[in-house]
Coordinates of C-alpha atoms in Angstrom, one line a residue:
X1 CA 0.0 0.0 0.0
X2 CA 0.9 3.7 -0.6
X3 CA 2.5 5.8 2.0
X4 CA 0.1 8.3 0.7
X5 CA -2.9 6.7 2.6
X6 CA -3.7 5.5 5.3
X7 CA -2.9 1.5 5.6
X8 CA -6.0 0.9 7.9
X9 CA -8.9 3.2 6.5
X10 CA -7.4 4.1 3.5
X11 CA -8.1 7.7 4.1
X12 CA -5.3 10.4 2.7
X13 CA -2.0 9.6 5.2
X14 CA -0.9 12.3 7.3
X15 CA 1.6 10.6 9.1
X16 CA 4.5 7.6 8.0
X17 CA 5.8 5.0 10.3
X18 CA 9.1 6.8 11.6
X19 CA 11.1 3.6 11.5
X20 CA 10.4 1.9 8.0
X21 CA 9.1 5.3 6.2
X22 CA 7.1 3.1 4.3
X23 CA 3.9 2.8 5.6
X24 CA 0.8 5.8 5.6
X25 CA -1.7 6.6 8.6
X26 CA -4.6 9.5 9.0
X27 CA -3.8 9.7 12.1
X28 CA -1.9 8.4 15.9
X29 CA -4.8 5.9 16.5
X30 CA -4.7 3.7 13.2
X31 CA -1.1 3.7 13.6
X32 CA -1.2 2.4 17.2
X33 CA -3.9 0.0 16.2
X34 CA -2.2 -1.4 12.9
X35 CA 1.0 -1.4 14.9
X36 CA -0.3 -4.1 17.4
X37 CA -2.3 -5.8 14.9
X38 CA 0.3 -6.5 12.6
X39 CA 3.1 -3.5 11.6
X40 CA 5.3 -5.0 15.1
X41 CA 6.6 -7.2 12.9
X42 CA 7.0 -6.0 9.5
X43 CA 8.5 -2.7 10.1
X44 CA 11.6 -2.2 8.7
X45 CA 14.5 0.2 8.5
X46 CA 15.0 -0.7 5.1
X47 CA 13.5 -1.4 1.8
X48 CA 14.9 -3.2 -1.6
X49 CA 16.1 -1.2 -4.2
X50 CA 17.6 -2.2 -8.0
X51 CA 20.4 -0.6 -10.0
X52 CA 22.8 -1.8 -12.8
X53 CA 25.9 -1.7 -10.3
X54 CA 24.8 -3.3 -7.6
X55 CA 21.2 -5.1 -8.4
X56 CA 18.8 -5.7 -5.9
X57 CA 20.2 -4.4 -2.6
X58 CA 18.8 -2.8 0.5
X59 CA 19.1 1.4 1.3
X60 CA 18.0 2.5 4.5
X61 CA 15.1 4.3 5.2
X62 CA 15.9 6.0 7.9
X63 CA 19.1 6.8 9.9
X64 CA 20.1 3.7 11.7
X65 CA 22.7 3.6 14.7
X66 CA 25.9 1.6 15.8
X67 CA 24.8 -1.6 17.3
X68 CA 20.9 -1.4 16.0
X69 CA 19.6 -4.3 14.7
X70 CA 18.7 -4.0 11.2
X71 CA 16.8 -7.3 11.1
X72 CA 15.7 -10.4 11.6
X73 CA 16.0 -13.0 8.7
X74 CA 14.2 -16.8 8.9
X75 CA 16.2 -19.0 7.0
X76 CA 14.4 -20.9 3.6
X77 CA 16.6 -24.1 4.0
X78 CA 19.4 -25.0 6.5
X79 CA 21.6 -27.6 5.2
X80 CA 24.9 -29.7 4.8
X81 CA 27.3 -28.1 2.7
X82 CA 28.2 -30.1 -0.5
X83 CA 31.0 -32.1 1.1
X84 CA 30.2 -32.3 4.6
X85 CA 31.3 -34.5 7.2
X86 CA 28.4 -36.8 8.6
X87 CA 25.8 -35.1 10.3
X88 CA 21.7 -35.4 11.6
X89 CA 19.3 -34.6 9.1
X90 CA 17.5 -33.9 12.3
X91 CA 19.4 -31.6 14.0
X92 CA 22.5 -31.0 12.3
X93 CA 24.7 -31.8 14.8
X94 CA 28.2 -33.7 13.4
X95 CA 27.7 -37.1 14.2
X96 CA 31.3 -38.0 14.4
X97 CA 31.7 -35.3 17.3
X98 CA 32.4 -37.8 20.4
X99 CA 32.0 -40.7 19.0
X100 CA 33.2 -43.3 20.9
X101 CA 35.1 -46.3 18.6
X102 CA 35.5 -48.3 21.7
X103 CA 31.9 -49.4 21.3
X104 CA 32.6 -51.6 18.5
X105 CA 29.7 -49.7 16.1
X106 CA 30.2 -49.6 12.8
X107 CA 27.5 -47.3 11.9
X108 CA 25.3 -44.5 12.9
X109 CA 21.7 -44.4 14.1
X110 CA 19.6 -44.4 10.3
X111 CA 16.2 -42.9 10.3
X112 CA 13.6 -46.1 10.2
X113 CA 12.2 -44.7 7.0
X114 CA 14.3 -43.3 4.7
X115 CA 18.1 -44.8 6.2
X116 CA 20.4 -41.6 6.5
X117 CA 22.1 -41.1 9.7
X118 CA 20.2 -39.0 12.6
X119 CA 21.6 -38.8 16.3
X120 CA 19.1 -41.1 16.9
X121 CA 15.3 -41.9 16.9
X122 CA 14.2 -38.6 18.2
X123 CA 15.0 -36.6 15.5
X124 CA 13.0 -38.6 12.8
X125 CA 10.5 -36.4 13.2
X126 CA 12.2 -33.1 13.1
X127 CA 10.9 -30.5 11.3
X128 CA 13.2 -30.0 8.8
X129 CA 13.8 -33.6 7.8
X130 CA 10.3 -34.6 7.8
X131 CA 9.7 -33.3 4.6
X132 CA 12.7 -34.6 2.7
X133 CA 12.1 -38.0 4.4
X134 CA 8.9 -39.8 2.5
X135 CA 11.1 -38.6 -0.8
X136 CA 14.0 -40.1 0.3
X137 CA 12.2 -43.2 1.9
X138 CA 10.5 -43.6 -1.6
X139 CA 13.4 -43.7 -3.9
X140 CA 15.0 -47.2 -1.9
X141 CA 18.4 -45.5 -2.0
X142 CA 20.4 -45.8 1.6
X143 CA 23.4 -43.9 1.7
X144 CA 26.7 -45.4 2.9
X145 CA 27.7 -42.7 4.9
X146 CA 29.9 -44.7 8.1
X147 CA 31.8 -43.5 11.0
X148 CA 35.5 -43.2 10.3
X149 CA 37.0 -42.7 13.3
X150 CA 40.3 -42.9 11.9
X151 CA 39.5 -40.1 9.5
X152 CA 36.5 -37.9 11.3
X153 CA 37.0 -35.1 9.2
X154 CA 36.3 -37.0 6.1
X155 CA 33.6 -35.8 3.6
X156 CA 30.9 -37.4 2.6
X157 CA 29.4 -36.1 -0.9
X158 CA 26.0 -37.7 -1.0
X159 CA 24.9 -34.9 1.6
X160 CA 25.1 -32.5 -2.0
X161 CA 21.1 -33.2 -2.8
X162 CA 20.2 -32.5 0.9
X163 CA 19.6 -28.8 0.0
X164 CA 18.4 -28.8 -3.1
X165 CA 15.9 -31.0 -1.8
X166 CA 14.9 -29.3 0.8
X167 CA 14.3 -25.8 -1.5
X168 CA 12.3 -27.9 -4.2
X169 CA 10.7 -29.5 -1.7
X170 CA 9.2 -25.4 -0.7
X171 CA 6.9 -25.8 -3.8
X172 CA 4.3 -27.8 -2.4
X173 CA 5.0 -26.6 1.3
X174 CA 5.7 -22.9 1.2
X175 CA 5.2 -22.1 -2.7
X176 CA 5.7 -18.5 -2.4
X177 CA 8.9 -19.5 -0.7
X178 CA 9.7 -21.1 -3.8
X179 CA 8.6 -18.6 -5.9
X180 CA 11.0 -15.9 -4.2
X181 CA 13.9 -18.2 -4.5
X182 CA 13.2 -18.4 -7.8
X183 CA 13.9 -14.5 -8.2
X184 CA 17.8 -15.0 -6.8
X185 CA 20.9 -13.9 -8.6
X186 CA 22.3 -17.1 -9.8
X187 CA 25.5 -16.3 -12.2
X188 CA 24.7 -19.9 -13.9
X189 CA 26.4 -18.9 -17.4
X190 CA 29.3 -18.4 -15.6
X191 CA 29.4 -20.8 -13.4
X192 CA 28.3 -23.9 -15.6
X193 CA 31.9 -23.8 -17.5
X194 CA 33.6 -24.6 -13.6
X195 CA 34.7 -28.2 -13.1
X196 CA 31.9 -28.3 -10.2
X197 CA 29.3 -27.8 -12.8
X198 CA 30.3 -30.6 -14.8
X199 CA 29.9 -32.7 -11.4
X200 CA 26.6 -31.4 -10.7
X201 CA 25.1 -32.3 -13.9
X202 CA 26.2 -36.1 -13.9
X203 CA 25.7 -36.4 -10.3
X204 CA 23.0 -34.2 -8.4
X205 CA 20.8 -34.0 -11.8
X206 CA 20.1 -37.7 -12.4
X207 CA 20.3 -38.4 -8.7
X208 CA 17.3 -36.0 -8.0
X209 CA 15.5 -36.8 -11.5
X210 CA 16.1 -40.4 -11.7
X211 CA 16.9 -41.8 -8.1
X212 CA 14.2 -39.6 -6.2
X213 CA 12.2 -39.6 -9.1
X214 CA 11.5 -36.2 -9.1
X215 CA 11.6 -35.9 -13.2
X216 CA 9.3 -32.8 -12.8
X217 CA 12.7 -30.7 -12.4
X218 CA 14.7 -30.2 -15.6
X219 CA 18.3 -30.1 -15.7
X220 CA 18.6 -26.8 -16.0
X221 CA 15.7 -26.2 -13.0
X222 CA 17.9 -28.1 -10.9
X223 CA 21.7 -26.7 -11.5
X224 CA 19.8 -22.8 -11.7
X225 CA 19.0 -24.0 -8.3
X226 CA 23.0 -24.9 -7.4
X227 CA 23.7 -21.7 -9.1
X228 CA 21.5 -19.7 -6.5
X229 CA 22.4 -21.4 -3.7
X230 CA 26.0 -21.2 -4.4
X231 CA 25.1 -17.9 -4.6
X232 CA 23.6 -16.8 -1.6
X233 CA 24.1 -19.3 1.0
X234 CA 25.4 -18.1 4.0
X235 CA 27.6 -20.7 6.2
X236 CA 26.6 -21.2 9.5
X237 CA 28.8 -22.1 12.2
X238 CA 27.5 -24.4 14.5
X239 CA 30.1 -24.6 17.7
X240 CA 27.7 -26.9 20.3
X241 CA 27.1 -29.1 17.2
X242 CA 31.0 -29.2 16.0
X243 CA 30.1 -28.6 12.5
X244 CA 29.5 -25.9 9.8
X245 CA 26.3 -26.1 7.7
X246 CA 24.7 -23.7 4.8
X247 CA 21.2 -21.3 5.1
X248 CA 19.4 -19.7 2.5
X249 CA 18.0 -16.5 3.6
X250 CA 15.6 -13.9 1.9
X251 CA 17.0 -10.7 3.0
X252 CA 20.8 -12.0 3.3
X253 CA 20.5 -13.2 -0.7
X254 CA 19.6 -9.2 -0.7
X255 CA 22.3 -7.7 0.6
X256 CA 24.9 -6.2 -1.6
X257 CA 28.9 -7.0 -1.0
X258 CA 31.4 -3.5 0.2
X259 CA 35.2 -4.3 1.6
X260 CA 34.6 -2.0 3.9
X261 CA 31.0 -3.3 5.1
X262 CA 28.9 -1.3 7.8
X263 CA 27.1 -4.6 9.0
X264 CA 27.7 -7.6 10.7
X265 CA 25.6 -10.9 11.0
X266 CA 25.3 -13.5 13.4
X267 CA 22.6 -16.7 13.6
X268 CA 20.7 -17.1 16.5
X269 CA 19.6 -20.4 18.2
X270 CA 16.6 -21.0 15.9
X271 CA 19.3 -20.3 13.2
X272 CA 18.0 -17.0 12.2
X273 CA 20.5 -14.6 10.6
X274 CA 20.6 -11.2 13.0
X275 CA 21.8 -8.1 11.0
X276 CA 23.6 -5.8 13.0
X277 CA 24.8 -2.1 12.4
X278 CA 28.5 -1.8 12.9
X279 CA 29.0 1.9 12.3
X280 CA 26.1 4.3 11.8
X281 CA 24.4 4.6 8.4
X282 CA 22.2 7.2 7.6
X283 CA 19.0 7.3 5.8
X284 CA 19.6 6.7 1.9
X285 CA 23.1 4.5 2.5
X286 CA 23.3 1.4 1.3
X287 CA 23.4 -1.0 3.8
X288 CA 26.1 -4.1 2.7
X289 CA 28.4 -7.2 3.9
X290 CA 31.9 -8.5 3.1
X291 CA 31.4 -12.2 1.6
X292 CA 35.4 -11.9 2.4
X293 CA 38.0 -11.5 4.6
X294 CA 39.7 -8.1 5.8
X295 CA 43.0 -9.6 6.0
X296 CA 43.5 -10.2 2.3
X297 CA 45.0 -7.8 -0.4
X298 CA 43.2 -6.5 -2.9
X299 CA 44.3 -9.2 -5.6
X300 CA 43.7 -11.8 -3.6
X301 CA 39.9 -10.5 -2.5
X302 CA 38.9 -9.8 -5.7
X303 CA 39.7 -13.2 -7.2
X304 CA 38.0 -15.1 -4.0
X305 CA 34.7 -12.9 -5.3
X306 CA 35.2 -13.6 -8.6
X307 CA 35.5 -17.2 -8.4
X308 CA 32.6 -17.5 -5.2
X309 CA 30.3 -15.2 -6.2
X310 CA 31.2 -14.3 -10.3
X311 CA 31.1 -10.4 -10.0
X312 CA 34.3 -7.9 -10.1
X313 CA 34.6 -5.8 -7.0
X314 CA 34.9 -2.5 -7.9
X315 CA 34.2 -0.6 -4.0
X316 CA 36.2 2.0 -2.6
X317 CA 38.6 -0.1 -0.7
X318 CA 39.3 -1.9 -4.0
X319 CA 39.5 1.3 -6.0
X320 CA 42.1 2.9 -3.8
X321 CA 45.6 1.6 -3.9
X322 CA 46.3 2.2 -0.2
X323 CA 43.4 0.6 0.8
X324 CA 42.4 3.2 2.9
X325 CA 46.1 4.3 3.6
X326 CA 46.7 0.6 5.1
X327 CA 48.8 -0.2 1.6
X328 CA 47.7 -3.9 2.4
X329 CA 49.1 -5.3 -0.9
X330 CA 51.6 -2.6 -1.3
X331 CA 55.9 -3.9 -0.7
X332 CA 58.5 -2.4 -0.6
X333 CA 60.5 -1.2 -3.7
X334 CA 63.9 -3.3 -4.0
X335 CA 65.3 -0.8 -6.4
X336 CA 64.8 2.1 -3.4
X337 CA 66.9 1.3 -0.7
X338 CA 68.2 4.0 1.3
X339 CA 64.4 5.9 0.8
X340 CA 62.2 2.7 0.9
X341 CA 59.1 3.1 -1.3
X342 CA 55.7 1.5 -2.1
X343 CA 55.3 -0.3 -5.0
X344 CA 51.1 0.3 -5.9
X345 CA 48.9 -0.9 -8.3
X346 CA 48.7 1.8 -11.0
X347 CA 44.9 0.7 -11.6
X348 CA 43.9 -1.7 -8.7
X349 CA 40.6 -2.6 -10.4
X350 CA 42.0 -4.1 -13.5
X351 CA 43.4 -7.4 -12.9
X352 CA 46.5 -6.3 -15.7
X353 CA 47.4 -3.3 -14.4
X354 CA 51.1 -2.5 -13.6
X355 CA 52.5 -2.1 -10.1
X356 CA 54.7 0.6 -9.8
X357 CA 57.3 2.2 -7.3
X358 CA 55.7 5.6 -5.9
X359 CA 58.9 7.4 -6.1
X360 CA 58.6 9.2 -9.5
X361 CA 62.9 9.3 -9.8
X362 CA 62.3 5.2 -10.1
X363 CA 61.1 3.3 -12.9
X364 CA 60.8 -0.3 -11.4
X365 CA 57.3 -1.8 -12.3
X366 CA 56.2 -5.3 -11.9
X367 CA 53.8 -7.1 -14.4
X368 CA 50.5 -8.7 -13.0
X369 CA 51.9 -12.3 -13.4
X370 CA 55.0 -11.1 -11.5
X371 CA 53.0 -10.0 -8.6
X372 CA 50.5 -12.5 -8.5
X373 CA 53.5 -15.0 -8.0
X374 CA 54.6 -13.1 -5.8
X375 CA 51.9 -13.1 -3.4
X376 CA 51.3 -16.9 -4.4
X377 CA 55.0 -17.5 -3.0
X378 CA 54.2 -15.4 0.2
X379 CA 51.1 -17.3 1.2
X380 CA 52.9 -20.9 0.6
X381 CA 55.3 -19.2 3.1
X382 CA 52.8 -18.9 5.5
X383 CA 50.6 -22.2 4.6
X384 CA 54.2 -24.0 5.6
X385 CA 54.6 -22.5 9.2
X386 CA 53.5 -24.7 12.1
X387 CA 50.1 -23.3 13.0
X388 CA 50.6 -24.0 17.0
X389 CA 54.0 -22.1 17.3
X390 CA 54.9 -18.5 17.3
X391 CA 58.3 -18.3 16.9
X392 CA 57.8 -19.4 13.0
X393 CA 55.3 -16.7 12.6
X394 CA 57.9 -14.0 14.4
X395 CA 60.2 -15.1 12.1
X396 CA 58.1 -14.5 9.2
X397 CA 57.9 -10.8 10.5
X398 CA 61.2 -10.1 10.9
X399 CA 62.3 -11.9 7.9
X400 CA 59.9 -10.3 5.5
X401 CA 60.2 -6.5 7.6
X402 CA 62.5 -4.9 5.2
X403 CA 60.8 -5.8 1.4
X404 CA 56.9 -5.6 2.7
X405 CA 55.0 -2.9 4.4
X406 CA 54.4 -3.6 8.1
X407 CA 50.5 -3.6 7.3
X408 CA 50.8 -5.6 4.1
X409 CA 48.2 -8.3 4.0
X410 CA 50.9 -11.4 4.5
X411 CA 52.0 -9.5 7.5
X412 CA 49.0 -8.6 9.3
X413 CA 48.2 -12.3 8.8
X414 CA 50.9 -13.3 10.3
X415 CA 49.9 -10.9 13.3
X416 CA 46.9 -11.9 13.8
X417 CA 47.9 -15.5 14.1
X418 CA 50.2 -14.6 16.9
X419 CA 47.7 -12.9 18.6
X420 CA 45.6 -15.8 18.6
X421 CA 48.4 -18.4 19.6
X422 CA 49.5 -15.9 22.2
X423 CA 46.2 -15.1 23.6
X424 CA 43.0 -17.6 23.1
X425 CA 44.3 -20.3 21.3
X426 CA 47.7 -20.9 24.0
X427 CA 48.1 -24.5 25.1
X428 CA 46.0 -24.8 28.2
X429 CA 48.9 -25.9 30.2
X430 CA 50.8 -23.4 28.4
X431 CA 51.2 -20.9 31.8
X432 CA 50.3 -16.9 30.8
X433 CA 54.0 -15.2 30.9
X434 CA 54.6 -11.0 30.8
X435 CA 56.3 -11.3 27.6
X436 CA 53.5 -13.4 25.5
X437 CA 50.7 -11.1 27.0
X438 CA 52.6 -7.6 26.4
X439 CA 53.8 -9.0 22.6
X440 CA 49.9 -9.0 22.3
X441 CA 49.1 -6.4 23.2
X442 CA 51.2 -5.3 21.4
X443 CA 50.6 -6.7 18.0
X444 CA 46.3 -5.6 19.0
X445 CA 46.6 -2.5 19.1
X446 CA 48.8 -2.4 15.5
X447 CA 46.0 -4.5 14.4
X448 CA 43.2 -2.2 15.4
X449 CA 44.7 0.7 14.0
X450 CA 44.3 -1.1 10.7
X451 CA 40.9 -2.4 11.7
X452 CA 39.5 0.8 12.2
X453 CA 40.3 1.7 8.7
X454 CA 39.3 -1.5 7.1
X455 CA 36.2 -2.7 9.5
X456 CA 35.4 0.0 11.6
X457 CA 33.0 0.4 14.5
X458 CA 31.4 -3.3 16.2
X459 CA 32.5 -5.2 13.1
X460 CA 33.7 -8.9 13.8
X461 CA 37.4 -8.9 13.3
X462 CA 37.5 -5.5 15.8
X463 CA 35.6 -7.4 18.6
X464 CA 38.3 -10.2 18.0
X465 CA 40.7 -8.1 18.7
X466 CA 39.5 -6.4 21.5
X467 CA 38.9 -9.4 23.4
X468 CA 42.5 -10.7 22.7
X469 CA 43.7 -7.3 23.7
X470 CA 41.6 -7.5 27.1
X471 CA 42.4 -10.6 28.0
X472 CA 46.5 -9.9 27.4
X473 CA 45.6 -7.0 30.0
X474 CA 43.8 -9.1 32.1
X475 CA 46.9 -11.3 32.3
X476 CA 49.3 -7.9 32.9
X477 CA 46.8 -6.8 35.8
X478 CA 47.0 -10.9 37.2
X479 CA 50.6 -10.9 37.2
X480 CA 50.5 -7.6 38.8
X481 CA 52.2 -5.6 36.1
X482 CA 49.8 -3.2 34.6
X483 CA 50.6 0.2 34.4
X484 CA 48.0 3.4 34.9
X485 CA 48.2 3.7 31.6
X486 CA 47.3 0.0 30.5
X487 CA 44.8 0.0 33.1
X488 CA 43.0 2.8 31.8
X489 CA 42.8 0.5 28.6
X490 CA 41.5 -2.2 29.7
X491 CA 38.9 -0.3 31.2
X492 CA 37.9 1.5 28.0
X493 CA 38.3 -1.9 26.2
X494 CA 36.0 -3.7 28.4
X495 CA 33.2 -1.2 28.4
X496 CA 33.2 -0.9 24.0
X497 CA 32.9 -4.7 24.4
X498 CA 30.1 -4.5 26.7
X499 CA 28.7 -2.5 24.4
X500 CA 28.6 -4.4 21.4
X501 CA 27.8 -7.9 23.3
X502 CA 24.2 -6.0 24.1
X503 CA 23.7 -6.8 20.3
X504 CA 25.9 -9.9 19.4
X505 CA 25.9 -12.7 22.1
X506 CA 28.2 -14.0 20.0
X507 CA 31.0 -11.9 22.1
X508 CA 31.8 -13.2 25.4
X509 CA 32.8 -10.4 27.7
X510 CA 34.4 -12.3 30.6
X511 CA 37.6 -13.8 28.9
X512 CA 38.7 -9.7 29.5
X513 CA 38.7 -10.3 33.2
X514 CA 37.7 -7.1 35.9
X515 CA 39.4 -5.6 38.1
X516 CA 38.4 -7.0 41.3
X517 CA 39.3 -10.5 39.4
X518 CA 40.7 -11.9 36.9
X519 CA 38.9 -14.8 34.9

């Protein structure tokens, strides 16, 4: 309905909903009423918008703060991914998760009617594998999906049509589900010339055509289908369950991609995705995700977006060759030593582009090929360092400190893995010492200066390292050597983390310690 009337009488509006904008009333009354009759829970601070850069996407309607909420978003299907390791249909908990070879089993609990592996008989009759289960009970196929205890990590690739199912499956249980799905971005021209393509077709197609008998579904119906969910499926981490599994969600398939997002997302426990304002965006902005990671150089981010999700990043962060003046991909000129300069890409959004020293008396360039190897032999350099000991990642540091920039990607990966070795991820009986918890500290507060650049505000990878950076003060006030100074820190640290745990309970607040205690 119109803004210009009113939603309840229809009479000319003289008043809009002040938190969607996009709803009409004559007057305070119908808006009370329709707001406890139904507008509770459809307002929104946002509404769906199309253009040729970005497609559908979502622009505020109204100015929304830091740590708000944005919404709330049911999932369409929750799922294995196309590999996963064994997990309940039910429940999707990882069934190989403390599983206990001692008992001389040699398989899982399978679901009496249609034989794949649940936790047991309680979950036959969850809600999401009800459904799938008469199809699959129909079609007389039994997986052999087994506990490998020796292996628990292993893949299983028959859990690829559990998905797919479960979104055809929408068109005689939610239909306008299905008909919404149908509307997603789905890149298939691209992506049917990728070896997974080619696996789809002579595996998922004829399995769901021929085995479940589900012929109503062409070939191209069904790989469109692999298209959009490889599209727009969020994973979903699922710590308490040990496993990672994939969602389809309306308003997540609408959100638009930015290297420097304003939003962040976390899944509740009834695995809905919760949108949540990391800096404030005002009324007309567009609101957007990363689908990548902050730590990588521009190269590197735009071919993971190319290849994931078949579109060319072409957003600020990209478009600048600092990077926001972090120079994440930028290293050091080996022509200039005695006045070290950057070497930048002379057009960062065009994958041939040059990379050139900044210092205009100096003519070294690098090809695209040339660079690309070179990152390529910098990342196999980290991939080859033992993951549980620092002293190889120091090394990396101080080996690499004189021909990269100190906030070049490879480094600030190598930073942040010592924070976490340092800080959370130290050997329990590994005791806290001053130098481990002042070396992070350290290396936090480099790493937040670059955060705040790259993914300001409540954003994820800040509330990492703030909590790695309160806990190393923790530590520091339990050995009885904070300073004033550091005190004052961990003070302010532990109240901006309080602050954005009101909205994510994702962040635990207590690993920081307090002052009257440390935890």
């Amino acid at each position: 309905m119109s803004s210009t009337v009113c939603r309840v009488c229809s009479a000319p509006a003289a008043q809009r909903c002040a938190g969607c904008q996009q709803v009409g009333y004559c007057g305070r009354d119908h808006q009370r009423a329709d707001w406890k009759a139904q507008h509770r829970d459809q307002c929104r601070r946002f509404k769906v918008v199309r253009n040729d850069r970005l497609g559908r996407h979502l622009v505020a309607t109204t100015h929304i703060k830091q740590g708000e909420i944005i919404y709330r978003d049911e999932p369409y299907a929750v799922g294995p991914k196309i590999a996963n390791v064994p997990l309940c249909l039910g429940c999707n908990r990882n069934l190989m998760a403390g599983w206990d070879a001692t008992r001389g089993l040699d398989r899982f609990h399978e679901c009496s009617r249609c034989g794949w592996p649940l936790c047991g008989p309680g979950c036959e009759e969850a809600a999401q594998h009800r459904p799938e289960c008469s199809v699959l009970a129909g079609s007389g196929y039994r997986p052999n999906i087994r506990p490998n205890p020796s292996n628990p990590e292993q893949r299983e690739s028959a859990y690829c049509v559990i998905v797919p199912l479960r979104v055809l499956l929408l068109e005689r249980i939610a239909p306008e589900r299905y008909a919404t799905v149908q509307g997603f971005e789905s890149h298939l021209d691209e992506r049917l010339a990728s070896p997974l393509y080619g696996v789809l077709r002579s595996n998922l197609v004829p399995f769901l055509r021929q085995v479940l008998r589900l012929q109503q579904y062409s070939e191209q119906t069904v790989l469109q289908l692999s298209a959009i969910l490889d599209t727009n499926c969020y994973e979903i981490r699922l710590p308490e369950q040990h496993v990672k599994v994939r969602g389809l969600y309306p308003l997540g398939a609408m959100l638009s991609h930015d290297c420097r997002p304003n939003t962040k997302h976390y899944f509740d426990d009834r695995l809905h995705m919760v949108l949540v304002a990391t800096v404030d965006i005002p009324a007309g902005g567009v609101i957007h995700a990363s689908y990548t990671q902050p730590l990588l150089g521009t190269v590197q981010r735009r071919l993971a977006l190319r290849q994931a999700k078949c579109f060319d990043c072409c957003c600020e962060r990209c478009a600048d060759p600092t990077e926001y003046g972090t120079s994440a991909s930028a290293f050091r000129c080996p022509n200039c030593r005695r006045t070290p300069s950057l070497v930048l890409a002379a057009e960062p959004t065009n994958y041939r582009t040059v990379w050139r020293c900044q210092n205009r008396r100096c003519a070294y360039q690098e090809r695209p090929d040339q660079y690309v190897a070179r990152c390529e032999r910098m990342q196999q350099e980290l991939l080859a360092l033992d993951r549980t000991e620092p002293a190889g990642y120091e090394e990396f540091l101080a080996r690499h400190a004189t021909n990269l920039h100190p906030w070049n990607a490879y480094m600030l990966q190598a930073k942040y893995a010592l924070t976490q070795l340092l800080g959370s991820a130290r050997p329990a009986k590994a005791p806290p010492s001053e130098a481990a918890a002042r070396r992070t500290v350290e290396l936090c507060r480099d790493l937040l200066a670059v955060a705040e650049r790259l993914e300001p505000g409540y954003s994820t990878f800040r509330a990492k390292l703030l909590l790695e950076l309160g806990s190393a003060l923790a530590t520091l006030h339990a050995l009885g050597v904070l300073s004033d100074l550091e005190r004052q820190e961990w003070r302010t640290t532990r109240a901006e983390l309080e602050c954005i745990a009101q909205t994510d309970p994702t962040v635990d607040v207590s690993s920081v310690g307090k002052e009257n205690g440390s935890s």
